[in-house]
Each structure stands twice: as C-alpha cells, then as structure tokens.
Amino acid sequence: MAFPSDTDVAAGGESGEFSTFATFRSKPFTLLWANTIVFAVSQSIQQFTLVWLGLEIGKDGVELWSGLTVGSGTAVGLIVFALGVPVLFFGLYAGILTDRLDRRLLLFGSQVAGIAITAGAATLVALDTLNFWGIFGLAAVLGLIVAFGMPVRLAIVPSLVRPERVLNAVTLMNVGQQVALGGAAVSGAIISVGGTEAAFAAQAGLLALGLIALFPLRMPVVRTDVRRSVREDLREGFAFVVQHAGIRSLMIVLLATALVMAGAFQALLPKIAVDHLGAGPFKASALLTVMLGGNLITSLMLASFERVDRAGLFFLITLVVGGILNVSVGLAPWYTIALVIMFLNGLDAGVFVNLNMALIQAHTPNAIMGRVMSIYQMCMAGGMPLGALIAGLMADSVGTREWFAICGAMLILLGLGMIATQPALRRMSSAPDPVPEPAGAPAGG
C-alpha cells in the first residue's frame, strides 16, 4: 500500500521545512510515541528486575536438578534466555499477524496481557512462592508477550509518516525508547526501597497508563486480502530480505551482534557491576542510565538530519567503535571509569541503533513491514537470549570481565569484515532512493 496521504499527517512541512521534532506534527505518530515510551519503560524495569532476581537466587548457587548446581552467571543467562527465546518460536507468526490484522487491536491485546502477567508476578514474589524454575517460566511468559507486541510497534511507524521523514520518525521513536532505558535505574531504586515485588507492580501500573494513548490512535489499513497461506506469507517476507543485498547484510550483522554482544550486555553488565566494581542495585542500574544520556545526545543530533547518505557505512563504523568500548568496559578497574566508558558507549549506540532501524524501514515496503520487522526482531531479540545463555556459561568458566572483553573484540572483527566485504550495505542511505524497488516487492510504501 502507499504511505498515508497528507490528511493522515498533520498539516505543515509541505514547504520542505525540517526540524528535529518534525514528525510530531503527525497526531497518530505522537500517540504511538507516547504509548511506546510507557511500554519501553515497563520492559526496561522488567528486564533489570528479572536479572536481579537471578543474581539474588543464584548468589549461593542454583540446583537446577539433582546433582547439577550452577553459579549466578549461568542462572542469569538462563533467565534472559527464557525472556527472549519466544521471539525465535513465535516472532515470525507475530509478523504475519501484523500484516494481516488490525495493528491497533494487536497493540491492545499485547498490552492488556502484559498488565495481567506483571500484576500476577508482583503477587507471586510478594508471597515468596517463586523458585528458580518459577522465575524461568515467568520470564518465558513475559517474553511471549514481547514477541507478539514488538513487531507491530516497529511496523506501524513508517505508515504514519511520509517516506522522507522515516529517519526522523525512527530516531524520535528510538529517543523515546532510550529515555525509557532509565527504567533500569528506576527499577534499581524501587528494588532498593520496596523489593522486586514493587518493581513488578510498577510495571503493571505503567502498562495500564499506556493504554490511554491507544484509544484515540488510528492508523491505515494494511491488507484486506488474506487468502494466501501462512507459508506463502513467510516466503514473501524472507524472499524480500534475501533479495535485498543491503537488508540481508543488516540482518546478518544484527544476528551476529545479538549473539556476540547484546546478550552478554544484558546478562553480564549487572554482574560486572556487583562482583568487580562494588555496586549495589542502584549503582549497577546507573551504568545503563549514563549510557542513556550519551544515546540521547547523538539520537537528537541525528534526528535533525533529513537524510544521511552512506548511512550503512556509518552504521558499520559504529559497530567497530562499540567493540572497542565494550572491551574497555570489560577491563575497567574502577566503577567511575566504567561509568565514563558507558557514557561514550551511549554516544556510539545512539547512531548505531537509529541508523540500524532507519536503514531497514526506509527500504522496506509497508505491506510486508510486519514480516520484515519480525525477522529483524528474530535476529536481534531472538539472538539475544542465546548470546545471554552463552555469556552466562562462559562467565562461570573463563570469567565475567574476560568474556565481556572477548565479545567486544569479536565485534571489532565483525565490523571490519563487513566494511571490507559488503558494498551494498556501505552505500545504503537513510531514506528511499529514487529507483525502482527490488523485483517481486509489493508496490507502494
């Protein structure tokens, strides 16, 4: 389908004027942005809370079954694995539903389910009825909600703005989500005062608040013809990714990054803070908060650009820089040094995250956006739990900081290799090029 007409995007901007916050002229985008911030804050609190539960329950070792006891690194890795693995099994089907059904209805469903589960989690923790496998199962159920909720959120954005504003829209959406990473610091503060049950209760309250923005939200209908089989829908989505050389390379980078570093970041950063830097829950979460500050600075700078030529090359450069900084975090001898490095990491991540999403969405037709976003989600969020599981096992065998530094070194090699071998990705811009779409791609978008 085509992008929404000017009646769907608030008046203004037709003269070619551009500003950092230009996309907020679209009321539907603004409503989605507000809802996504609340949802992302809840997810940030959720992830940190689950990791902290794993650290607490695993500090004296966890007996998974008779004769097998593991350390806290493996325990946390298994919990993060449970949180992310539903994306691997259900993410693609969530993408098909996103392209077939009312996307607004899917948003409502995932958010209401999140309210019910997090409220139940708060009750179970307060009653002290959760053992390790209970936490593992809770993480899996919460991960299932994310698996069905995230592809639709990602797919909606390009349908609410004109093509030339995709970079601005993606960046502002990511700015909101990065602000929401402050939920980790909020979670640390809540846990320090009221325990993990209070953190889960806060998640439920935030999700309920976020429903307010969904009631007036309206968006274009994507498809009315759903006669094709699920297999045909999947084939179309994968065919587009495989045939588009730049997006194919992006997906490979995303999967490798998730396996090498993203999972290690999620599972091991709090452990590094606690075991090696002498931090409690608040100081551990503050490492993510200062990263957020750096992320916001470069994200807002990038939002001021209407188009970035050779954005793919800049994306790969940030991958190399990020690897160098992650090696530094792993080897940091003091908390203050780690704090500074995490701020620099945030500056780099602000460019990486926004160009990442803009490159994919700007070059994907809207009619298959849900399926492409589900593949994206499978590569990043689906690869992350496997990376976290590997990171937890390696932390208990070779050392937490040592494995974190090794992961950073692998990122450097990955980035340099992609720069040398992937010309299609290096040439990609942040906005659609004025050339025909790849053969077989649906018209419009």
Coordinates of C-alpha atoms in Angstrom, one line a residue:
M1 CA 0.0 0.0 0.0
A2 CA 1.0 3.6 -0.3
F3 CA 2.1 5.8 2.5
P4 CA -0.7 7.8 4.2
S5 CA -1.9 10.9 2.4
D6 CA -1.3 14.4 3.8
T7 CA -4.7 14.2 5.5
D8 CA -3.2 11.4 7.6
V9 CA -0.2 13.5 8.5
A10 CA -0.8 16.8 10.3
A11 CA -0.5 19.9 8.1
G12 CA 2.8 21.6 8.0
G13 CA 6.2 20.7 6.4
E14 CA 4.9 20.8 2.8
S15 CA 7.3 23.7 2.1
G16 CA 10.2 21.4 2.8
E17 CA 11.0 22.8 6.2
F18 CA 12.5 20.4 8.5
S19 CA 13.3 20.2 12.2
T20 CA 14.4 17.8 14.9
F21 CA 10.8 17.2 16.0
A22 CA 9.1 17.5 12.6
T23 CA 7.3 14.1 12.9
F24 CA 5.4 15.2 16.0
R25 CA 3.2 17.1 13.6
S26 CA 1.5 13.7 13.0
K27 CA -1.0 13.1 15.8
P28 CA -1.1 9.3 15.2
F29 CA 2.7 9.2 15.5
T30 CA 2.7 11.2 18.7
L31 CA 0.1 8.9 20.3
L32 CA 2.1 5.8 19.3
W33 CA 5.3 7.5 20.6
A34 CA 3.7 8.2 24.0
N35 CA 2.4 4.6 24.3
T36 CA 5.8 3.2 23.2
I37 CA 7.7 5.2 25.9
V38 CA 5.5 3.8 28.6
F39 CA 5.7 0.2 27.2
A40 CA 9.5 0.5 26.9
V41 CA 9.9 1.9 30.5
S42 CA 8.0 -1.2 31.6
Q43 CA 10.2 -3.5 29.6
S44 CA 13.3 -1.9 31.0
I45 CA 12.1 -2.3 34.5
Q46 CA 11.1 -5.9 33.8
Q47 CA 14.5 -6.9 32.3
F48 CA 16.5 -5.5 35.1
T49 CA 14.2 -6.9 37.8
L50 CA 14.4 -10.4 36.3
V51 CA 18.2 -10.2 36.1
W52 CA 18.3 -9.0 39.7
L53 CA 16.1 -11.9 40.8
G54 CA 18.5 -14.2 39.1
L55 CA 21.5 -12.7 40.9
E56 CA 19.8 -13.0 44.2
I57 CA 18.6 -16.5 43.8
G58 CA 22.0 -17.6 42.3
K59 CA 24.4 -16.0 44.8
D60 CA 24.8 -19.2 46.6
G61 CA 24.4 -21.4 43.6
V62 CA 21.2 -22.8 42.0
E63 CA 20.5 -26.5 41.9
L64 CA 18.7 -27.0 38.5
W65 CA 18.1 -30.6 39.3
S66 CA 19.6 -33.3 41.5
G67 CA 23.4 -33.3 41.0
L68 CA 23.6 -30.1 38.9
T69 CA 24.3 -26.9 40.6
V70 CA 25.2 -23.7 38.6
G71 CA 26.6 -20.3 39.5
S72 CA 24.8 -16.9 39.3
G73 CA 26.2 -16.3 35.8
T74 CA 24.5 -19.4 34.3
A75 CA 21.3 -18.7 36.3
V76 CA 21.0 -15.2 34.9
G77 CA 21.9 -16.4 31.4
L78 CA 19.1 -19.0 31.6
I79 CA 16.6 -16.4 32.8
V80 CA 17.5 -13.9 30.0
F81 CA 17.3 -16.9 27.6
A82 CA 13.8 -17.6 28.7
L83 CA 12.8 -14.0 28.3
G84 CA 14.0 -13.8 24.7
V85 CA 13.5 -17.2 23.3
P86 CA 9.8 -16.9 22.5
V87 CA 10.8 -14.5 19.7
L88 CA 12.6 -17.3 18.0
F89 CA 9.5 -19.5 18.0
F90 CA 6.7 -17.0 17.6
G91 CA 8.2 -13.8 16.2
L92 CA 7.6 -14.7 12.5
Y93 CA 4.0 -15.6 13.1
A94 CA 3.6 -12.3 15.0
G95 CA 4.9 -10.6 11.9
I96 CA 2.3 -12.3 9.7
L97 CA -0.5 -11.2 12.1
T98 CA 0.9 -7.7 12.0
D99 CA 0.5 -7.6 8.2
R100 CA -3.0 -9.3 8.3
L101 CA -4.9 -8.0 11.3
D102 CA -5.8 -4.7 12.8
R103 CA -2.5 -3.4 14.2
R104 CA -4.2 -1.3 16.8
L105 CA -6.0 -4.4 18.2
L106 CA -2.8 -6.3 18.4
L107 CA -1.3 -3.4 20.4
F108 CA -4.2 -3.5 22.8
G109 CA -4.0 -7.3 23.2
S110 CA -0.3 -7.4 24.0
Q111 CA -0.5 -4.6 26.5
V112 CA -3.5 -5.9 28.4
A113 CA -1.8 -9.3 28.6
G114 CA 1.3 -7.6 30.0
I115 CA -0.8 -5.9 32.7
A116 CA -2.2 -9.2 33.8
I117 CA 1.1 -11.1 33.9
T118 CA 3.2 -8.4 35.7
A119 CA 0.4 -7.9 38.3
G120 CA 0.4 -11.7 38.9
A121 CA 4.2 -11.7 39.1
A122 CA 4.1 -9.0 41.8
T123 CA 1.8 -11.2 43.8
L124 CA 3.9 -14.3 43.5
V125 CA 7.1 -12.5 44.5
A126 CA 5.3 -10.9 47.5
L127 CA 4.1 -14.4 48.6
D128 CA 7.7 -15.7 48.2
T129 CA 6.5 -18.6 46.0
L130 CA 8.9 -18.3 43.1
N131 CA 11.9 -20.6 42.9
F132 CA 14.4 -20.6 40.0
W133 CA 12.1 -22.5 37.6
G134 CA 9.2 -20.3 38.6
I135 CA 11.3 -17.2 37.6
F136 CA 12.3 -19.0 34.4
G137 CA 8.7 -19.7 33.5
L138 CA 7.7 -16.1 34.3
A139 CA 10.4 -14.8 32.1
A140 CA 9.2 -17.0 29.2
V141 CA 5.6 -15.8 29.5
L142 CA 6.7 -12.2 29.6
G143 CA 8.9 -12.9 26.6
L144 CA 5.9 -14.3 24.7
I145 CA 4.1 -11.0 25.2
V146 CA 7.0 -9.1 23.8
A147 CA 7.3 -11.5 20.8
F148 CA 3.8 -10.6 19.7
G149 CA 3.9 -6.9 20.8
M150 CA 7.1 -5.6 19.3
P151 CA 6.8 -6.4 15.6
V152 CA 3.6 -4.5 15.4
R153 CA 5.1 -1.5 17.2
L154 CA 8.0 -1.4 14.8
A155 CA 5.9 -1.9 11.7
I156 CA 3.4 0.9 12.4
V157 CA 5.9 3.8 12.4
P158 CA 6.5 4.1 8.6
S159 CA 2.8 4.0 7.9
L160 CA 2.2 7.1 10.0
V161 CA 4.7 9.4 8.2
R162 CA 5.9 10.4 4.7
P163 CA 8.9 8.5 3.3
E164 CA 11.3 11.4 3.6
R165 CA 10.6 11.5 7.4
V166 CA 11.3 7.9 8.1
L167 CA 14.8 8.7 9.7
N168 CA 13.3 11.4 11.8
A169 CA 10.4 9.2 12.9
V170 CA 12.6 6.2 13.7
T171 CA 15.1 8.4 15.6
L172 CA 12.4 10.1 17.7
M173 CA 10.8 6.7 18.4
N174 CA 14.2 5.4 19.5
V175 CA 14.9 8.5 21.5
G176 CA 11.7 7.7 23.5
Q177 CA 12.7 4.1 23.9
Q178 CA 16.2 5.1 25.0
V179 CA 14.7 7.5 27.5
A180 CA 12.8 4.5 28.7
L181 CA 16.0 2.7 29.4
G182 CA 16.0 4.9 32.5
G183 CA 13.5 2.3 33.7
A184 CA 16.6 0.2 34.7
A185 CA 17.6 3.0 37.2
V186 CA 14.0 3.3 38.3
S187 CA 13.9 -0.4 38.8
G188 CA 17.1 -0.3 40.9
A189 CA 15.7 2.4 43.1
I190 CA 12.3 0.6 43.5
I191 CA 14.0 -2.7 44.4
S192 CA 16.2 -0.9 47.0
V193 CA 13.1 0.5 48.7
G194 CA 10.3 -1.9 48.1
G195 CA 11.8 -5.1 46.8
T196 CA 11.2 -6.9 43.4
E197 CA 7.5 -7.2 44.0
A198 CA 7.2 -3.4 44.0
A199 CA 9.1 -3.3 40.7
F200 CA 6.7 -5.8 39.1
A201 CA 3.7 -3.8 40.4
A202 CA 5.2 -0.6 38.9
Q203 CA 5.3 -2.4 35.5
A204 CA 1.7 -3.3 35.7
G205 CA 0.7 0.3 36.6
L206 CA 2.8 1.8 33.7
L207 CA 1.2 -0.6 31.2
A208 CA -2.2 0.4 32.3
L209 CA -1.3 4.1 32.0
G210 CA -0.1 3.5 28.4
L211 CA -3.5 2.2 27.3
I212 CA -4.7 5.8 27.4
A213 CA -2.8 6.7 24.3
L214 CA -4.2 3.8 22.3
F215 CA -7.8 4.7 22.5
P216 CA -7.7 7.7 20.1
L217 CA -5.0 6.1 17.9
R218 CA -6.0 5.5 14.3
M219 CA -3.8 4.0 11.5
P220 CA -4.1 3.0 7.8
V221 CA -5.4 -0.5 6.9
V222 CA -2.5 -2.5 5.5
R223 CA -4.1 -5.5 3.8
T224 CA -7.6 -6.7 3.1
D225 CA -6.7 -9.8 1.1
V226 CA -5.5 -12.6 3.5
R227 CA -6.3 -15.6 1.2
R228 CA -2.7 -16.7 1.0
S229 CA -1.3 -19.3 3.3
V230 CA 1.0 -18.6 6.2
R231 CA 3.8 -20.4 4.3
E232 CA 3.3 -18.0 1.3
D233 CA 3.4 -15.0 3.6
L234 CA 6.6 -16.2 5.3
R235 CA 8.2 -17.0 1.9
E236 CA 7.4 -13.4 0.7
G237 CA 9.0 -11.8 3.7
F238 CA 12.1 -13.9 3.6
A239 CA 12.4 -13.5 -0.2
F240 CA 12.5 -9.8 0.2
V241 CA 15.2 -9.8 2.8
V242 CA 17.3 -12.3 0.9
Q243 CA 17.0 -10.5 -2.4
H244 CA 17.8 -7.0 -1.0
A245 CA 21.6 -7.2 -0.6
G246 CA 21.8 -4.3 1.9
I247 CA 19.0 -5.5 4.2
R248 CA 20.3 -9.1 4.0
S249 CA 23.7 -7.8 5.3
L250 CA 22.0 -5.8 8.0
M251 CA 20.1 -8.8 9.3
I252 CA 23.4 -10.8 9.4
V253 CA 25.0 -8.0 11.4
L254 CA 22.1 -7.9 13.7
L255 CA 22.1 -11.6 14.4
A256 CA 25.9 -11.7 15.0
T257 CA 25.7 -8.6 17.3
A258 CA 22.9 -10.2 19.3
L259 CA 24.8 -13.4 19.7
V260 CA 28.2 -11.8 20.4
M261 CA 27.4 -8.8 22.5
A262 CA 23.8 -7.9 23.2
G263 CA 23.1 -11.0 25.2
A264 CA 26.4 -10.5 27.1
F265 CA 25.4 -6.9 27.9
Q266 CA 22.0 -7.9 29.3
A267 CA 23.3 -10.8 31.3
L268 CA 26.8 -9.7 32.5
L269 CA 26.8 -5.9 33.0
P270 CA 24.9 -6.1 36.3
K271 CA 27.2 -9.0 37.4
I272 CA 30.3 -7.0 36.5
A273 CA 29.0 -4.1 38.5
V274 CA 28.2 -6.2 41.5
D275 CA 31.2 -8.6 41.5
H276 CA 34.0 -6.4 40.3
L277 CA 33.0 -2.8 40.8
G278 CA 31.4 -3.0 44.2
A279 CA 28.0 -1.7 43.1
G280 CA 24.5 -2.3 44.6
P281 CA 21.3 -2.3 42.6
F282 CA 21.1 1.4 42.1
K283 CA 24.7 1.9 41.0
A284 CA 24.5 -1.1 38.8
S285 CA 21.5 0.3 37.0
A286 CA 23.2 3.7 36.8
L287 CA 25.7 2.3 34.3
L288 CA 22.7 1.9 31.9
T289 CA 21.4 5.4 32.8
V290 CA 24.6 7.2 31.8
M291 CA 24.6 5.2 28.6
L292 CA 21.2 6.5 28.0
G293 CA 22.5 10.1 28.4
G294 CA 25.0 9.6 25.6
N295 CA 22.5 7.8 23.5
L296 CA 20.1 10.8 23.7
I297 CA 22.7 13.3 22.7
T298 CA 23.6 11.6 19.4
S299 CA 20.0 10.5 18.7
L300 CA 18.7 14.1 18.9
M301 CA 21.6 15.2 16.7
L302 CA 20.7 12.5 14.1
A303 CA 17.0 13.4 14.2
S304 CA 18.0 16.8 12.8
F305 CA 19.1 15.2 9.5
E306 CA 16.5 14.6 6.8
R307 CA 18.8 12.2 5.0
V308 CA 22.1 10.6 5.7
D309 CA 23.9 9.3 2.6
R310 CA 26.1 6.2 3.0
A311 CA 24.4 5.6 6.3
G312 CA 25.3 2.0 6.0
L313 CA 29.0 2.8 6.2
F314 CA 28.5 5.0 9.3
F315 CA 26.4 2.1 10.9
L316 CA 29.3 -0.3 10.4
I317 CA 31.9 2.2 11.8
T318 CA 29.8 2.5 15.0
L319 CA 30.0 -1.3 15.3
V320 CA 33.8 -1.2 15.4
V321 CA 33.8 1.7 17.8
G322 CA 31.3 -0.1 20.0
G323 CA 33.5 -3.2 20.1
I324 CA 36.5 -1.1 21.3
L325 CA 34.3 0.5 24.1
N326 CA 33.0 -2.9 25.2
V327 CA 36.5 -4.3 25.5
S328 CA 37.2 -1.2 27.7
V329 CA 34.1 -1.8 29.9
G330 CA 35.2 -5.4 30.5
L331 CA 38.6 -4.4 31.6
A332 CA 37.7 -1.3 33.6
P333 CA 39.4 -1.4 37.0
W334 CA 37.1 1.1 38.8
Y335 CA 33.4 2.0 38.8
T336 CA 34.0 5.6 37.8
I337 CA 36.0 4.6 34.7
A338 CA 33.3 2.2 33.7
L339 CA 30.7 4.9 34.1
V340 CA 32.6 7.2 31.7
I341 CA 33.1 4.4 29.2
M342 CA 29.4 3.6 29.3
F343 CA 28.5 7.3 28.5
L344 CA 30.8 7.1 25.5
N345 CA 29.2 3.8 24.6
G346 CA 25.8 5.6 24.7
L347 CA 27.1 8.2 22.2
D348 CA 28.1 5.5 19.8
A349 CA 24.9 3.4 20.4
G350 CA 22.7 6.4 19.6
V351 CA 24.0 6.4 16.0
F352 CA 24.1 2.6 15.7
V353 CA 20.5 1.9 16.9
N354 CA 18.9 4.7 14.9
L355 CA 20.7 4.0 11.6
N356 CA 20.0 0.3 12.1
M357 CA 16.3 0.8 12.2
A358 CA 16.1 3.6 9.6
L359 CA 18.0 1.6 7.0
I360 CA 15.6 -1.3 7.2
Q361 CA 12.4 0.6 7.4
A362 CA 13.3 3.2 4.7
H363 CA 13.9 0.4 2.2
T364 CA 11.0 -2.0 3.1
P365 CA 7.6 -1.7 1.5
N366 CA 4.8 -1.1 4.1
A367 CA 2.8 -4.1 3.0
I368 CA 5.5 -6.5 4.2
M369 CA 6.8 -4.3 7.0
G370 CA 5.4 -6.6 9.8
R371 CA 7.1 -9.7 8.4
V372 CA 10.5 -7.9 7.9
M373 CA 10.2 -6.4 11.4
S374 CA 9.6 -9.9 12.8
I375 CA 12.7 -11.1 11.0
Y376 CA 14.6 -8.2 12.5
Q377 CA 13.1 -9.0 15.9
M378 CA 14.1 -12.6 15.5
C379 CA 17.7 -11.7 14.6
M380 CA 18.1 -9.1 17.5
A381 CA 15.8 -10.1 20.3
G382 CA 15.8 -13.7 19.3
G383 CA 19.6 -14.0 19.1
M384 CA 20.0 -12.1 22.4
P385 CA 18.8 -15.0 24.7
L386 CA 21.2 -17.4 23.0
G387 CA 24.0 -14.9 23.5
A388 CA 23.0 -14.4 27.1
L389 CA 23.0 -18.1 27.7
I390 CA 26.4 -18.4 26.2
A391 CA 27.7 -15.4 28.2
G392 CA 26.4 -16.9 31.4
L393 CA 28.2 -20.2 30.8
M394 CA 31.4 -18.5 29.7
A395 CA 31.3 -16.1 32.7
D396 CA 31.3 -19.1 35.1
S397 CA 34.2 -20.8 33.1
V398 CA 36.6 -18.1 31.8
G399 CA 35.5 -15.1 33.9
T400 CA 32.8 -12.4 33.6
R401 CA 35.0 -9.5 32.6
E402 CA 37.2 -11.6 30.4
W403 CA 34.3 -12.9 28.3
F404 CA 32.8 -9.4 28.1
A405 CA 36.2 -8.1 26.6
I406 CA 36.4 -11.1 24.2
C407 CA 32.9 -10.3 23.0
G408 CA 34.0 -6.7 22.3
A409 CA 37.0 -7.9 20.3
M410 CA 34.7 -10.1 18.2
L411 CA 32.5 -7.1 17.5
I412 CA 35.6 -5.2 16.2
L413 CA 36.4 -8.1 13.8
L414 CA 32.8 -8.3 12.6
G415 CA 32.6 -4.6 11.8
L416 CA 35.9 -4.5 9.9
G417 CA 34.9 -7.6 8.0
M418 CA 31.6 -6.2 7.0
I419 CA 33.1 -2.9 5.9
A420 CA 35.6 -4.8 3.7
T421 CA 33.1 -7.2 2.1
Q422 CA 29.6 -5.6 1.9
P423 CA 29.5 -2.7 -0.6
A424 CA 25.7 -2.8 -0.9
L425 CA 25.3 -2.0 2.8
R426 CA 28.0 0.6 2.8
R427 CA 26.1 2.5 0.1
M428 CA 22.7 2.5 1.7
S429 CA 21.1 5.8 2.6
S430 CA 18.7 6.6 5.4
A431 CA 15.8 7.4 3.0
P432 CA 14.5 5.6 0.0
D433 CA 16.4 6.1 -3.2
P434 CA 14.5 7.3 -6.3
V435 CA 14.9 4.0 -8.1
P436 CA 12.6 1.1 -8.8
E437 CA 12.1 -1.3 -5.9
P438 CA 13.6 -4.8 -6.0
A439 CA 11.9 -7.3 -8.3
G440 CA 9.0 -9.0 -6.6
A441 CA 8.5 -6.4 -3.9
P442 CA 4.9 -5.1 -3.4
A443 CA 4.2 -1.7 -4.9
G444 CA 4.0 1.4 -2.8
G445 CA 5.4 2.1 0.6

